[in-house]
């Protein structure tokens, strides 16, 4: 799906607004529902810590429709703007608008925020566990550490439904192949019997279900590891239990929930079509 001015007008997205302070500078569609986008603020982008998020939004009539997104780019590379990794949530309030925007469209970005950041000087093995687009902050963390010349041993576990949804595979597998960054990338597919996943020979099942076996296979010492969990809240609750069972102490488990457990898209049937967001 690619954005166009007629889509934008049909959806009622304002083309300009005094509070718009950024532009959709570039976009790569990895699948119909997954896109990497670059948001370029007018002027110098505010710096951020890897793991933080920005809130982006557009105005529809009198209302702002906006959502937070983890930054995937390196904190040392602000020149291209903020790289974000978005999933289109059908029936959602904001993502159908975001996916309809053509490159070059103006929008608003709020300054980076968030406490889901790396601990300084932590030399433990980093376990980056995510579902879907929850891999984004971990890409930023590794890119930033690489730019700083201080890579930390990292194991990425990422759960997706379809092979086509495995995000940032080229980057992460490239790092392992070249040895540029000491990362091991283990994606897992939750719907192995779906014809779309035919031929997949990697891990299967939800990401929380593979944690103990993957860490065991890699001989990870639970007392020498720190875990970061990001994405679907149900995955995070289950993954935390698995990590505890593997022997990680509570202080070594950090979490970023993308939405409250049990919540449905606000634009879904029976809900208002466009969510309002307080200023
Ligand atoms: C700190 C933070 C960082 C975030 N970073 C990202 C990110 O990097 N990439 C990203 O795609 N989303 C991210 N999200 C989620 C994002 O803010 C929106 O909730 C999401 O894009 C859906 O917005 P919507 O208005 O279209 O759906 P809404 O109408 O708000 O409906 C929300 C519902 O959509 C579903 N949903 C939300 N996010 C996802 C998702 N990523 N994948 C599948 N289903 C989802 C859930 O059922 C949720 O209850 C983040 C959320 C938080 C709190």
Coordinates of N, CA, C and O in Angstrom, one line a residue, residues 155-252:
X155 N 21.9 -11.3 22.0 CA 21.1 -12.4 21.4 C 19.7 -11.9 21.1 O 19.0 -11.4 22.0
X156 N 19.3 -11.9 19.8 CA 18.0 -11.4 19.4 C 17.0 -12.6 19.3 O 17.3 -13.5 18.5
X157 N 15.9 -12.5 20.0 CA 14.8 -13.5 19.8 C 13.6 -12.7 19.3 O 13.2 -11.8 20.1
X158 N 13.1 -13.0 18.1 CA 12.0 -12.2 17.6 C 10.9 -13.1 17.1 O 11.2 -14.0 16.3
X159 N 9.7 -12.9 17.6 CA 8.6 -13.8 17.2 C 7.7 -13.0 16.2 O 7.3 -11.9 16.5
X160 N 7.4 -13.7 15.1 CA 6.4 -13.1 14.1 C 5.5 -14.3 13.6 O 5.8 -15.4 13.8
X161 N 4.5 -13.9 12.9 CA 3.5 -14.9 12.4 C 4.0 -15.5 11.1 O 3.9 -16.7 10.9
X162 N 4.6 -14.7 10.3 CA 5.0 -15.1 8.9 C 6.5 -14.8 8.6 O 7.0 -13.8 9.1
X163 N 7.1 -15.7 7.8 CA 8.5 -15.5 7.4 C 8.7 -14.1 6.8 O 9.7 -13.5 7.1
X164 N 7.7 -13.6 6.0 CA 7.9 -12.3 5.4 C 8.0 -11.2 6.4 O 8.4 -10.1 6.1
X165 N 7.5 -11.5 7.7 CA 7.5 -10.4 8.7 C 8.8 -10.3 9.5 O 8.8 -9.6 10.5
X166 N 9.7 -11.2 9.2 CA 11.0 -11.2 10.0 C 11.7 -9.9 9.7 O 12.2 -9.6 8.6
X167 N 11.8 -9.0 10.7 CA 12.3 -7.7 10.5 C 13.8 -7.5 10.7 O 14.4 -8.2 11.5
X168 N 14.4 -6.7 9.9 CA 15.8 -6.3 10.0 C 16.7 -7.5 9.9 O 17.8 -7.5 10.5
X169 N 16.2 -8.6 9.2 CA 17.0 -9.8 9.1 C 18.4 -9.6 8.4 O 19.4 -10.1 8.8
X170 N 18.3 -8.8 7.3 CA 19.5 -8.5 6.5 C 20.6 -7.8 7.4 O 21.7 -8.3 7.4
X171 N 20.2 -6.8 8.1 CA 21.1 -6.1 9.0 C 21.7 -7.0 10.1 O 22.9 -7.1 10.2
X172 N 20.8 -7.7 10.8 CA 21.3 -8.5 11.9 C 22.1 -9.7 11.4 O 23.1 -10.1 12.0
X173 N 21.6 -10.4 10.4 CA 22.4 -11.5 9.9 C 23.7 -11.1 9.3 O 24.7 -11.8 9.4
X174 N 23.7 -9.9 8.7 CA 24.9 -9.3 8.1 C 25.9 -9.1 9.2 O 27.1 -9.4 9.1
X175 N 25.5 -8.6 10.4 CA 26.4 -8.4 11.5 C 27.0 -9.7 12.0 O 28.2 -9.8 12.2
X176 N 26.1 -10.7 12.1 CA 26.7 -12.0 12.6 C 27.7 -12.6 11.6 O 28.7 -13.1 11.9
X177 N 27.3 -12.5 10.3 CA 28.2 -13.1 9.2 C 29.5 -12.4 9.2 O 30.6 -13.0 9.1
X178 N 29.5 -11.0 9.3 CA 30.8 -10.3 9.2 C 31.6 -10.2 10.5 O 32.7 -9.8 10.5
X179 N 30.8 -10.5 11.6 CA 31.5 -10.3 12.9 C 31.5 -8.9 13.3 O 32.1 -8.5 14.4
X180 N 30.9 -8.0 12.5 CA 30.9 -6.6 12.8 C 30.3 -6.2 14.2 O 30.8 -5.4 15.0
X181 N 29.2 -7.0 14.5 CA 28.6 -6.8 15.8 C 28.3 -8.2 16.3 O 27.8 -9.0 15.6
X182 N 28.6 -8.5 17.6 CA 28.5 -9.9 18.1 C 27.0 -10.2 18.4 O 26.7 -10.4 19.5
X183 N 26.2 -10.3 17.3 CA 24.8 -10.6 17.5 C 24.4 -11.9 17.0 O 24.9 -12.4 15.9
X184 N 23.6 -12.6 17.7 CA 23.0 -13.9 17.2 C 21.5 -13.6 17.0 O 20.8 -13.1 18.0
X185 N 21.0 -13.8 15.8 CA 19.6 -13.5 15.5 C 18.8 -14.8 15.4 O 19.0 -15.6 14.5
X186 N 17.8 -15.0 16.2 CA 16.9 -16.2 16.2 C 15.5 -15.8 16.0 O 14.8 -15.4 17.0
X187 N 15.0 -15.7 14.8 CA 13.5 -15.5 14.6 C 12.7 -16.7 14.8 O 13.3 -17.9 14.6
X188 N 11.5 -16.6 15.2 CA 10.6 -17.8 15.3 C 9.3 -17.4 14.7 O 8.8 -16.3 14.8
X189 N 8.7 -18.5 14.1 CA 7.4 -18.3 13.3 C 6.3 -19.0 14.1 O 6.4 -20.2 14.4
X190 N 5.2 -18.2 14.4 CA 4.2 -18.8 15.2 C 3.2 -19.6 14.5 O 2.4 -20.3 15.1
X191 N 3.1 -19.5 13.1 CA 2.1 -20.2 12.3 C 2.8 -21.1 11.3 O 2.7 -20.9 10.1
X192 N 3.6 -22.1 11.8 CA 4.4 -22.9 10.8 C 3.6 -23.6 9.8 O 4.1 -23.9 8.7
X193 N 2.3 -23.9 10.1 CA 1.5 -24.7 9.1 C 0.8 -23.9 8.1 O 0.2 -24.4 7.1
X194 N 0.9 -22.5 8.2 CA 0.3 -21.7 7.2 C 1.1 -21.8 5.9 O 2.4 -21.8 5.9
X195 N 0.4 -22.0 4.7 CA 1.1 -22.1 3.5 C 2.1 -21.0 3.2 O 3.1 -21.2 2.5
X196 N 1.9 -19.8 3.7 CA 2.8 -18.7 3.5 C 4.2 -19.0 4.1 O 5.1 -18.3 3.7
X197 N 4.2 -19.9 5.0 CA 5.5 -20.2 5.7 C 6.1 -21.5 5.2 O 7.1 -22.0 5.9
X198 N 5.6 -22.0 4.1 CA 6.1 -23.3 3.6 C 7.6 -23.1 3.3 O 8.1 -22.1 2.9
X199 N 8.4 -24.2 3.7 CA 9.8 -24.2 3.5 C 10.6 -23.6 4.6 O 11.9 -23.7 4.6
X200 N 10.0 -23.1 5.6 CA 10.7 -22.5 6.8 C 11.3 -23.6 7.6 O 10.6 -24.6 8.0
X201 N 12.6 -23.5 7.9 CA 13.3 -24.6 8.6 C 13.8 -24.1 10.0 O 14.5 -24.8 10.7
X202 N 13.5 -22.8 10.3 CA 14.0 -22.3 11.6 C 13.1 -22.6 12.7 O 12.3 -23.6 12.6
X203 N 13.2 -21.9 13.8 CA 12.4 -22.2 15.0 C 10.9 -21.9 14.7 O 10.6 -21.0 14.0
X204 N 10.1 -22.6 15.5 CA 8.7 -22.3 15.4 C 8.1 -22.2 16.8 O 8.6 -22.7 17.7
X205 N 6.9 -21.5 16.8 CA 6.2 -21.3 18.1 C 6.4 -19.9 18.5 O 7.2 -19.1 18.0
X206 N 5.6 -19.5 19.5 CA 5.7 -18.1 20.0 C 7.1 -17.8 20.6 O 7.7 -18.8 21.2
X207 N 7.5 -16.6 20.6 CA 8.9 -16.4 21.1 C 9.1 -16.8 22.5 O 10.2 -17.3 22.9
X208 N 8.1 -16.6 23.4 CA 8.3 -16.9 24.8 C 8.6 -18.4 25.0 O 9.2 -18.9 25.9
X209 N 8.0 -19.2 24.0 CA 8.2 -20.7 24.1 C 9.6 -21.2 23.8 O 9.9 -22.3 24.1
X210 N 10.3 -20.3 23.1 CA 11.7 -20.8 22.7 C 12.8 -20.3 23.6 O 13.9 -20.6 23.4
X211 N 12.4 -19.4 24.5 CA 13.5 -18.7 25.3 C 14.4 -19.7 26.0 O 15.6 -19.7 25.8
X212 N 13.8 -20.6 26.7 CA 14.7 -21.5 27.5 C 15.5 -22.4 26.7 O 16.7 -22.6 27.0
X213 N 15.0 -22.9 25.6 CA 15.8 -23.8 24.7 C 16.8 -23.0 24.0 O 18.0 -23.5 23.9
X214 N 16.5 -21.8 23.5 CA 17.5 -21.1 22.8 C 18.7 -20.7 23.7 O 19.8 -20.8 23.3
X215 N 18.3 -20.2 24.9 CA 19.4 -19.8 25.8 C 20.2 -20.9 26.2 O 21.5 -20.8 26.4
X216 N 19.6 -22.1 26.4 CA 20.3 -23.3 26.8 C 21.2 -23.7 25.7 O 22.4 -24.0 26.0
X217 N 20.8 -23.7 24.5 CA 21.6 -24.1 23.3 C 22.8 -23.2 23.2 O 23.9 -23.6 22.8
X218 N 22.7 -21.9 23.6 CA 23.8 -21.0 23.5 C 24.6 -20.9 24.8 O 25.5 -20.0 24.9
X219 N 24.3 -21.8 25.7 CA 25.0 -21.8 27.0 C 25.0 -20.4 27.7 O 26.0 -20.0 28.2
X220 N 23.9 -19.7 27.7 CA 23.8 -18.4 28.3 C 23.8 -18.6 29.9 O 22.9 -19.3 30.4
X221 N 24.7 -17.9 30.6 CA 24.7 -18.0 32.0 C 23.6 -17.0 32.5 O 23.7 -15.8 32.3
X222 N 22.6 -17.4 33.2 CA 21.5 -16.5 33.6 C 22.0 -15.4 34.5 O 21.4 -14.3 34.5
X223 N 23.0 -15.6 35.2 CA 23.5 -14.6 36.1 C 24.5 -13.6 35.4 O 25.0 -12.6 36.0
X224 N 24.8 -14.0 34.1 CA 25.7 -13.1 33.4 C 24.9 -12.4 32.2 O 25.5 -12.0 31.2
X225 N 23.6 -12.4 32.4 CA 22.7 -11.9 31.2 C 21.8 -10.8 31.7 O 21.4 -10.8 32.9
X226 N 21.4 -9.9 30.8 CA 20.3 -8.9 31.1 C 19.3 -9.0 29.9 O 19.8 -9.1 28.8
X227 N 18.0 -8.9 30.3 CA 17.0 -9.1 29.2 C 16.2 -7.8 29.0 O 15.8 -7.2 30.0
X228 N 15.9 -7.5 27.8 CA 15.0 -6.4 27.4 C 13.9 -7.0 26.6 O 14.1 -7.7 25.6
X229 N 12.7 -6.8 27.0 CA 11.5 -7.3 26.4 C 10.6 -6.2 25.8 O 10.4 -5.2 26.5
X230 N 10.2 -6.4 24.5 CA 9.4 -5.3 23.9 C 8.4 -5.8 22.9 O 8.7 -6.8 22.2
X231 N 7.2 -5.3 23.0 CA 6.2 -5.6 22.0 C 4.8 -5.9 22.7 O 4.4 -5.2 23.6
X232 N 4.2 -7.0 22.2 CA 2.9 -7.5 22.7 C 2.9 -7.8 24.2 O 3.8 -8.5 24.7
X233 N 2.0 -7.2 25.0 CA 2.0 -7.4 26.4 C 1.9 -8.8 26.9 O 2.5 -9.2 27.9
X234 N 1.1 -9.6 26.2 CA 0.9 -11.0 26.6 C 2.3 -11.8 26.4 O 2.6 -12.6 27.3
X235 N 3.0 -11.5 25.4 CA 4.3 -12.1 25.2 C 5.2 -11.7 26.3 O 6.0 -12.5 26.9
X236 N 5.2 -10.4 26.7 CA 6.1 -9.9 27.8 C 5.8 -10.6 29.1 O 6.8 -11.0 29.8
X237 N 4.6 -10.7 29.5 CA 4.2 -11.4 30.7 C 4.8 -12.9 30.7 O 5.4 -13.3 31.6
X238 N 4.5 -13.6 29.6 CA 4.9 -15.0 29.5 C 6.5 -15.1 29.4 O 7.1 -16.0 30.0
X239 N 7.1 -14.1 28.7 CA 8.6 -14.2 28.5 C 9.3 -13.9 29.9 O 10.3 -14.6 30.2
X240 N 8.7 -13.0 30.6 CA 9.3 -12.7 31.9 C 9.3 -14.0 32.8 O 10.3 -14.3 33.5
X241 N 8.2 -14.7 32.8 CA 8.1 -16.0 33.6 C 9.2 -17.0 33.1 O 9.8 -17.6 33.9
X242 N 9.3 -17.1 31.8 CA 10.3 -18.0 31.3 C 11.7 -17.6 31.7 O 12.6 -18.4 32.0
X243 N 12.0 -16.3 31.7 CA 13.3 -15.8 32.0 C 13.6 -16.1 33.5 O 14.7 -16.5 33.9
X244 N 12.6 -15.9 34.3 CA 12.7 -16.1 35.8 C 13.0 -17.6 36.0 O 13.9 -18.0 36.8
X245 N 12.3 -18.4 35.2 CA 12.5 -19.9 35.4 C 13.9 -20.3 34.9 O 14.4 -21.2 35.4
X246 N 14.4 -19.6 34.0 CA 15.8 -19.9 33.5 C 16.8 -19.4 34.5 O 18.0 -19.8 34.5
X247 N 16.4 -18.5 35.4 CA 17.3 -18.1 36.5 C 17.7 -16.6 36.5 O 18.6 -16.2 37.3
X248 N 17.1 -15.8 35.6 CA 17.4 -14.4 35.6 C 16.8 -13.7 36.8 O 15.6 -13.9 37.1
X249 N 17.5 -12.9 37.5 CA 16.9 -12.1 38.6 C 16.0 -11.0 38.1 O 16.2 -10.6 36.9
X250 N 15.1 -10.6 38.9 CA 14.1 -9.5 38.5 C 14.8 -8.3 38.0 O 14.4 -7.6 37.0
X251 N 15.9 -7.9 38.6 CA 16.6 -6.6 38.3 C 17.2 -6.7 36.9 O 17.6 -5.7 36.3
X252 N 17.3 -7.9 36.3 CA 17.9 -8.1 35.0 C 16.9 -8.2 33.9 O 17.2 -8.6 32.8

